Amino acid sequence: MTDKVKNSRSLLSYKGVSYLVPFILITGCFALWGFANDITNPMVKAFSKIFRMSVTDGTLVQVAFYGGYFAMAFPAAIFIRRYSYKAGVLLGLGLYACGAFLFYPAMLTGSYYPFLIAYFILTCGLSFLETSCNPYILSMGSE
């Protein structure tokens, strides 16, 4: 009986440190980039309709999205190596929030390009999150 209790708790803690709350919080980050991935294609259609643009101009949303990943993948890895996974997660969340909050002033301008800049900053945060969350989850607990 004690072995069962001991083994069942090994998933939640390791060497007296509980990983349940960090695991739940980091797993929640996976939903952030899932949402951003799913909203990209509807944003192309919405921006094309709202700003009366061509489909080619509308696809700049996808360029901003994947450009953020491209621009920040290596800097994120360098940052994480120098500091830590936690710092990478915090910086990623900060960039994600900054990009999301920039949608409001972009809306006030009524122009297309501020939305692209905000979306690019948001995806830079996603690049940090994806680069740091996956290995951080793997480093939690025992092997």
mmCIF file of the C-alpha atoms, coordinates in Angstrom:
data_MODEL
# 
_entry.id   MODEL 
# 
loop_
_atom_site.group_PDB 
_atom_site.id 
_atom_site.type_symbol 
_atom_site.label_atom_id 
_atom_site.label_alt_id 
_atom_site.label_comp_id 
_atom_site.label_asym_id 
_atom_site.label_entity_id 
_atom_site.label_seq_id 
_atom_site.pdbx_PDB_ins_code 
_atom_site.Cartn_x 
_atom_site.Cartn_y 
_atom_site.Cartn_z 
_atom_site.occupancy 
_atom_site.B_iso_or_equiv 
_atom_site.pdbx_formal_charge 
_atom_site.auth_seq_id 
_atom_site.auth_comp_id 
_atom_site.auth_asym_id 
_atom_site.auth_atom_id 
_atom_site.pdbx_PDB_model_num 
ATOM 1   C CA . MET A 1 1   ? 0.000   0.000  0.000   1.00 0.00 ? 1   MET A CA 1 
ATOM 2   C CA . THR A 1 2   ? 2.780   2.418  0.847   1.00 0.00 ? 2   THR A CA 1 
ATOM 3   C CA . ASP A 1 3   ? 4.508   1.669  -2.466  1.00 0.00 ? 3   ASP A CA 1 
ATOM 4   C CA . LYS A 1 4   ? 1.319   2.527  -4.368  1.00 0.00 ? 4   LYS A CA 1 
ATOM 5   C CA . VAL A 1 5   ? 0.956   5.825  -2.539  1.00 0.00 ? 5   VAL A CA 1 
ATOM 6   C CA . LYS A 1 6   ? 4.650   6.546  -3.014  1.00 0.00 ? 6   LYS A CA 1 
ATOM 7   C CA . ASN A 1 7   ? 4.488   5.767  -6.765  1.00 0.00 ? 7   ASN A CA 1 
ATOM 8   C CA . SER A 1 8   ? 1.301   7.768  -7.314  1.00 0.00 ? 8   SER A CA 1 
ATOM 9   C CA . ARG A 1 9   ? 2.830   10.838 -5.683  1.00 0.00 ? 9   ARG A CA 1 
ATOM 10  C CA . SER A 1 10  ? 6.018   10.579 -7.755  1.00 0.00 ? 10  SER A CA 1 
ATOM 11  C CA . LEU A 1 11  ? 4.089   12.007 -10.713 1.00 0.00 ? 11  LEU A CA 1 
ATOM 12  C CA . LEU A 1 12  ? 3.125   15.072 -8.688  1.00 0.00 ? 12  LEU A CA 1 
ATOM 13  C CA . SER A 1 13  ? 6.326   15.660 -6.771  1.00 0.00 ? 13  SER A CA 1 
ATOM 14  C CA . TYR A 1 14  ? 9.983   14.775 -6.923  1.00 0.00 ? 14  TYR A CA 1 
ATOM 15  C CA . LYS A 1 15  ? 12.433  14.987 -4.025  1.00 0.00 ? 15  LYS A CA 1 
ATOM 16  C CA . GLY A 1 16  ? 9.889   16.879 -1.952  1.00 0.00 ? 16  GLY A CA 1 
ATOM 17  C CA . VAL A 1 17  ? 9.150   19.491 -4.636  1.00 0.00 ? 17  VAL A CA 1 
ATOM 18  C CA . SER A 1 18  ? 5.610   19.621 -6.018  1.00 0.00 ? 18  SER A CA 1 
ATOM 19  C CA . TYR A 1 19  ? 5.324   20.078 -9.773  1.00 0.00 ? 19  TYR A CA 1 
ATOM 20  C CA . LEU A 1 20  ? 1.535   19.996 -10.007 1.00 0.00 ? 20  LEU A CA 1 
ATOM 21  C CA . VAL A 1 21  ? 0.871   23.758 -10.140 1.00 0.00 ? 21  VAL A CA 1 
ATOM 22  C CA . PRO A 1 22  ? 3.743   24.570 -12.560 1.00 0.00 ? 22  PRO A CA 1 
ATOM 23  C CA . PHE A 1 23  ? 2.654   21.651 -14.743 1.00 0.00 ? 23  PHE A CA 1 
ATOM 24  C CA . ILE A 1 24  ? -0.929  22.943 -14.895 1.00 0.00 ? 24  ILE A CA 1 
ATOM 25  C CA . LEU A 1 25  ? 0.219   26.507 -15.627 1.00 0.00 ? 25  LEU A CA 1 
ATOM 26  C CA . ILE A 1 26  ? 2.655   25.461 -18.352 1.00 0.00 ? 26  ILE A CA 1 
ATOM 27  C CA . THR A 1 27  ? 0.071   23.154 -19.897 1.00 0.00 ? 27  THR A CA 1 
ATOM 28  C CA . GLY A 1 28  ? -2.235  26.172 -20.070 1.00 0.00 ? 28  GLY A CA 1 
ATOM 29  C CA . CYS A 1 29  ? 0.367   27.887 -22.257 1.00 0.00 ? 29  CYS A CA 1 
ATOM 30  C CA . PHE A 1 30  ? -0.166  25.208 -24.882 1.00 0.00 ? 30  PHE A CA 1 
ATOM 31  C CA . ALA A 1 31  ? -3.717  26.558 -25.295 1.00 0.00 ? 31  ALA A CA 1 
ATOM 32  C CA . LEU A 1 32  ? -2.326  30.037 -26.024 1.00 0.00 ? 32  LEU A CA 1 
ATOM 33  C CA . TRP A 1 33  ? -0.492  29.025 -29.162 1.00 0.00 ? 33  TRP A CA 1 
ATOM 34  C CA . GLY A 1 34  ? -3.283  26.663 -30.162 1.00 0.00 ? 34  GLY A CA 1 
ATOM 35  C CA . PHE A 1 35  ? -5.671  29.620 -30.093 1.00 0.00 ? 35  PHE A CA 1 
ATOM 36  C CA . ALA A 1 36  ? -3.274  31.806 -32.078 1.00 0.00 ? 36  ALA A CA 1 
ATOM 37  C CA . ASN A 1 37  ? -2.779  29.067 -34.685 1.00 0.00 ? 37  ASN A CA 1 
ATOM 38  C CA . ASP A 1 38  ? -6.526  28.570 -35.089 1.00 0.00 ? 38  ASP A CA 1 
ATOM 39  C CA . ILE A 1 39  ? -7.350  32.256 -35.381 1.00 0.00 ? 39  ILE A CA 1 
ATOM 40  C CA . THR A 1 40  ? -4.817  33.004 -38.137 1.00 0.00 ? 40  THR A CA 1 
ATOM 41  C CA . ASN A 1 41  ? -6.885  31.838 -41.118 1.00 0.00 ? 41  ASN A CA 1 
ATOM 42  C CA . PRO A 1 42  ? -10.127 33.543 -39.988 1.00 0.00 ? 42  PRO A CA 1 
ATOM 43  C CA . MET A 1 43  ? -8.111  36.741 -39.472 1.00 0.00 ? 43  MET A CA 1 
ATOM 44  C CA . VAL A 1 44  ? -6.975  36.602 -43.109 1.00 0.00 ? 44  VAL A CA 1 
ATOM 45  C CA . LYS A 1 45  ? -10.610 36.533 -44.256 1.00 0.00 ? 45  LYS A CA 1 
ATOM 46  C CA . ALA A 1 46  ? -11.708 39.192 -41.754 1.00 0.00 ? 46  ALA A CA 1 
ATOM 47  C CA . PHE A 1 47  ? -8.914  41.614 -42.614 1.00 0.00 ? 47  PHE A CA 1 
ATOM 48  C CA . SER A 1 48  ? -9.473  41.093 -46.343 1.00 0.00 ? 48  SER A CA 1 
ATOM 49  C CA . LYS A 1 49  ? -13.159 41.917 -45.892 1.00 0.00 ? 49  LYS A CA 1 
ATOM 50  C CA . ILE A 1 50  ? -12.814 44.794 -43.388 1.00 0.00 ? 50  ILE A CA 1 
ATOM 51  C CA . PHE A 1 51  ? -9.953  46.590 -45.093 1.00 0.00 ? 51  PHE A CA 1 
ATOM 52  C CA . ARG A 1 52  ? -11.154 45.682 -48.624 1.00 0.00 ? 52  ARG A CA 1 
ATOM 53  C CA . MET A 1 53  ? -7.839  44.151 -49.557 1.00 0.00 ? 53  MET A CA 1 
ATOM 54  C CA . SER A 1 54  ? -6.758  41.535 -51.998 1.00 0.00 ? 54  SER A CA 1 
ATOM 55  C CA . VAL A 1 55  ? -6.184  37.977 -50.833 1.00 0.00 ? 55  VAL A CA 1 
ATOM 56  C CA . THR A 1 56  ? -2.455  38.538 -51.304 1.00 0.00 ? 56  THR A CA 1 
ATOM 57  C CA . ASP A 1 57  ? -2.472  41.499 -48.926 1.00 0.00 ? 57  ASP A CA 1 
ATOM 58  C CA . GLY A 1 58  ? -4.593  39.496 -46.509 1.00 0.00 ? 58  GLY A CA 1 
ATOM 59  C CA . THR A 1 59  ? -2.033  36.748 -46.366 1.00 0.00 ? 59  THR A CA 1 
ATOM 60  C CA . LEU A 1 60  ? 0.373   39.181 -44.723 1.00 0.00 ? 60  LEU A CA 1 
ATOM 61  C CA . VAL A 1 61  ? -1.329  38.012 -41.524 1.00 0.00 ? 61  VAL A CA 1 
ATOM 62  C CA . GLN A 1 62  ? 0.245   34.601 -42.079 1.00 0.00 ? 62  GLN A CA 1 
ATOM 63  C CA . VAL A 1 63  ? 3.557   36.234 -42.950 1.00 0.00 ? 63  VAL A CA 1 
ATOM 64  C CA . ALA A 1 64  ? 3.444   38.161 -39.654 1.00 0.00 ? 64  ALA A CA 1 
ATOM 65  C CA . PHE A 1 65  ? 2.496   34.983 -37.781 1.00 0.00 ? 65  PHE A CA 1 
ATOM 66  C CA . TYR A 1 66  ? 5.189   32.705 -39.159 1.00 0.00 ? 66  TYR A CA 1 
ATOM 67  C CA . GLY A 1 67  ? 7.671   35.579 -39.353 1.00 0.00 ? 67  GLY A CA 1 
ATOM 68  C CA . GLY A 1 68  ? 7.467   35.927 -35.578 1.00 0.00 ? 68  GLY A CA 1 
ATOM 69  C CA . TYR A 1 69  ? 8.369   32.276 -35.185 1.00 0.00 ? 69  TYR A CA 1 
ATOM 70  C CA . PHE A 1 70  ? 11.196  32.603 -37.689 1.00 0.00 ? 70  PHE A CA 1 
ATOM 71  C CA . ALA A 1 71  ? 12.610  35.768 -36.150 1.00 0.00 ? 71  ALA A CA 1 
ATOM 72  C CA . MET A 1 72  ? 12.563  34.587 -32.541 1.00 0.00 ? 72  MET A CA 1 
ATOM 73  C CA . ALA A 1 73  ? 13.323  30.861 -32.559 1.00 0.00 ? 73  ALA A CA 1 
ATOM 74  C CA . PHE A 1 74  ? 17.104  31.199 -32.295 1.00 0.00 ? 74  PHE A CA 1 
ATOM 75  C CA . PRO A 1 75  ? 17.079  34.240 -29.980 1.00 0.00 ? 75  PRO A CA 1 
ATOM 76  C CA . ALA A 1 76  ? 14.662  32.338 -27.722 1.00 0.00 ? 76  ALA A CA 1 
ATOM 77  C CA . ALA A 1 77  ? 16.994  29.343 -27.577 1.00 0.00 ? 77  ALA A CA 1 
ATOM 78  C CA . ILE A 1 78  ? 19.964  31.572 -26.783 1.00 0.00 ? 78  ILE A CA 1 
ATOM 79  C CA . PHE A 1 79  ? 17.975  33.423 -24.102 1.00 0.00 ? 79  PHE A CA 1 
ATOM 80  C CA . ILE A 1 80  ? 16.806  30.168 -22.510 1.00 0.00 ? 80  ILE A CA 1 
ATOM 81  C CA . ARG A 1 81  ? 20.294  28.702 -22.508 1.00 0.00 ? 81  ARG A CA 1 
ATOM 82  C CA . ARG A 1 82  ? 21.669  31.830 -20.845 1.00 0.00 ? 82  ARG A CA 1 
ATOM 83  C CA . TYR A 1 83  ? 18.922  32.271 -18.251 1.00 0.00 ? 83  TYR A CA 1 
ATOM 84  C CA . SER A 1 84  ? 16.373  29.476 -17.754 1.00 0.00 ? 84  SER A CA 1 
ATOM 85  C CA . TYR A 1 85  ? 13.183  27.879 -18.997 1.00 0.00 ? 85  TYR A CA 1 
ATOM 86  C CA . LYS A 1 86  ? 11.199  29.882 -16.470 1.00 0.00 ? 86  LYS A CA 1 
ATOM 87  C CA . ALA A 1 87  ? 12.663  33.161 -17.719 1.00 0.00 ? 87  ALA A CA 1 
ATOM 88  C CA . GLY A 1 88  ? 11.832  32.104 -21.275 1.00 0.00 ? 88  GLY A CA 1 
ATOM 89  C CA . VAL A 1 89  ? 8.242   31.336 -20.294 1.00 0.00 ? 89  VAL A CA 1 
ATOM 90  C CA . LEU A 1 90  ? 7.893   34.687 -18.525 1.00 0.00 ? 90  LEU A CA 1 
ATOM 91  C CA . LEU A 1 91  ? 9.359   36.623 -21.440 1.00 0.00 ? 91  LEU A CA 1 
ATOM 92  C CA . GLY A 1 92  ? 7.138   34.691 -23.854 1.00 0.00 ? 92  GLY A CA 1 
ATOM 93  C CA . LEU A 1 93  ? 4.038   35.468 -21.802 1.00 0.00 ? 93  LEU A CA 1 
ATOM 94  C CA . GLY A 1 94  ? 5.087   39.109 -21.620 1.00 0.00 ? 94  GLY A CA 1 
ATOM 95  C CA . LEU A 1 95  ? 5.524   39.398 -25.391 1.00 0.00 ? 95  LEU A CA 1 
ATOM 96  C CA . TYR A 1 96  ? 2.255   37.532 -25.967 1.00 0.00 ? 96  TYR A CA 1 
ATOM 97  C CA . ALA A 1 97  ? 0.399   39.909 -23.629 1.00 0.00 ? 97  ALA A CA 1 
ATOM 98  C CA . CYS A 1 98  ? 2.090   42.967 -25.146 1.00 0.00 ? 98  CYS A CA 1 
ATOM 99  C CA . GLY A 1 99  ? 1.077   41.883 -28.650 1.00 0.00 ? 99  GLY A CA 1 
ATOM 100 C CA . ALA A 1 100 ? -2.475  41.143 -27.521 1.00 0.00 ? 100 ALA A CA 1 
ATOM 101 C CA . PHE A 1 101 ? -2.817  44.530 -25.796 1.00 0.00 ? 101 PHE A CA 1 
ATOM 102 C CA . LEU A 1 102 ? -1.469  46.291 -28.892 1.00 0.00 ? 102 LEU A CA 1 
ATOM 103 C CA . PHE A 1 103 ? -4.569  45.155 -30.768 1.00 0.00 ? 103 PHE A CA 1 
ATOM 104 C CA . TYR A 1 104 ? -6.542  47.857 -28.960 1.00 0.00 ? 104 TYR A CA 1 
ATOM 105 C CA . PRO A 1 105 ? -4.485  50.846 -30.200 1.00 0.00 ? 105 PRO A CA 1 
ATOM 106 C CA . ALA A 1 106 ? -4.355  49.158 -33.604 1.00 0.00 ? 106 ALA A CA 1 
ATOM 107 C CA . MET A 1 107 ? -8.146  49.101 -33.597 1.00 0.00 ? 107 MET A CA 1 
ATOM 108 C CA . LEU A 1 108 ? -8.235  52.807 -32.741 1.00 0.00 ? 108 LEU A CA 1 
ATOM 109 C CA . THR A 1 109 ? -6.039  53.659 -35.723 1.00 0.00 ? 109 THR A CA 1 
ATOM 110 C CA . GLY A 1 110 ? -8.276  51.673 -38.060 1.00 0.00 ? 110 GLY A CA 1 
ATOM 111 C CA . SER A 1 111 ? -5.246  50.781 -40.144 1.00 0.00 ? 111 SER A CA 1 
ATOM 112 C CA . TYR A 1 112 ? -4.084  47.338 -41.225 1.00 0.00 ? 112 TYR A CA 1 
ATOM 113 C CA . TYR A 1 113 ? -0.348  47.494 -40.490 1.00 0.00 ? 113 TYR A CA 1 
ATOM 114 C CA . PRO A 1 114 ? -0.575  48.163 -36.724 1.00 0.00 ? 114 PRO A CA 1 
ATOM 115 C CA . PHE A 1 115 ? -2.536  44.900 -36.489 1.00 0.00 ? 115 PHE A CA 1 
ATOM 116 C CA . LEU A 1 116 ? 0.271   43.099 -38.291 1.00 0.00 ? 116 LEU A CA 1 
ATOM 117 C CA . ILE A 1 117 ? 2.873   44.564 -35.937 1.00 0.00 ? 117 ILE A CA 1 
ATOM 118 C CA . ALA A 1 118 ? 0.803   43.558 -32.898 1.00 0.00 ? 118 ALA A CA 1 
ATOM 119 C CA . TYR A 1 119 ? 0.343   40.059 -34.310 1.00 0.00 ? 119 TYR A CA 1 
ATOM 120 C CA . PHE A 1 120 ? 4.065   39.780 -35.042 1.00 0.00 ? 120 PHE A CA 1 
ATOM 121 C CA . ILE A 1 121 ? 4.919   40.720 -31.434 1.00 0.00 ? 121 ILE A CA 1 
ATOM 122 C CA . LEU A 1 122 ? 2.327   38.234 -30.185 1.00 0.00 ? 122 LEU A CA 1 
ATOM 123 C CA . THR A 1 123 ? 3.892   35.429 -32.220 1.00 0.00 ? 123 THR A CA 1 
ATOM 124 C CA . CYS A 1 124 ? 7.372   36.393 -31.036 1.00 0.00 ? 124 CYS A CA 1 
ATOM 125 C CA . GLY A 1 125 ? 6.029   35.599 -27.572 1.00 0.00 ? 125 GLY A CA 1 
ATOM 126 C CA . LEU A 1 126 ? 4.640   32.331 -28.870 1.00 0.00 ? 126 LEU A CA 1 
ATOM 127 C CA . SER A 1 127 ? 8.052   31.434 -30.226 1.00 0.00 ? 127 SER A CA 1 
ATOM 128 C CA . PHE A 1 128 ? 9.544   31.940 -26.763 1.00 0.00 ? 128 PHE A CA 1 
ATOM 129 C CA . LEU A 1 129 ? 6.727   29.934 -25.191 1.00 0.00 ? 129 LEU A CA 1 
ATOM 130 C CA . GLU A 1 130 ? 7.057   26.987 -27.539 1.00 0.00 ? 130 GLU A CA 1 
ATOM 131 C CA . THR A 1 131 ? 10.834  26.981 -27.299 1.00 0.00 ? 131 THR A CA 1 
ATOM 132 C CA . SER A 1 132 ? 10.776  26.986 -23.495 1.00 0.00 ? 132 SER A CA 1 
ATOM 133 C CA . CYS A 1 133 ? 7.570   25.182 -22.454 1.00 0.00 ? 133 CYS A CA 1 
ATOM 134 C CA . ASN A 1 134 ? 8.222   21.865 -24.172 1.00 0.00 ? 134 ASN A CA 1 
ATOM 135 C CA . PRO A 1 135 ? 11.638  21.216 -22.590 1.00 0.00 ? 135 PRO A CA 1 
ATOM 136 C CA . TYR A 1 136 ? 10.478  22.727 -19.289 1.00 0.00 ? 136 TYR A CA 1 
ATOM 137 C CA . ILE A 1 137 ? 7.689   20.163 -19.070 1.00 0.00 ? 137 ILE A CA 1 
ATOM 138 C CA . LEU A 1 138 ? 10.202  17.413 -19.825 1.00 0.00 ? 138 LEU A CA 1 
ATOM 139 C CA . SER A 1 139 ? 12.553  18.623 -17.105 1.00 0.00 ? 139 SER A CA 1 
ATOM 140 C CA . MET A 1 140 ? 9.897   18.434 -14.374 1.00 0.00 ? 140 MET A CA 1 
ATOM 141 C CA . GLY A 1 141 ? 10.062  15.511 -12.002 1.00 0.00 ? 141 GLY A CA 1 
ATOM 142 C CA . SER A 1 142 ? 11.924  12.269 -12.334 1.00 0.00 ? 142 SER A CA 1 
ATOM 143 C CA . GLU A 1 143 ? 12.956  10.768 -15.622 1.00 0.00 ? 143 GLU A CA 1 
# 
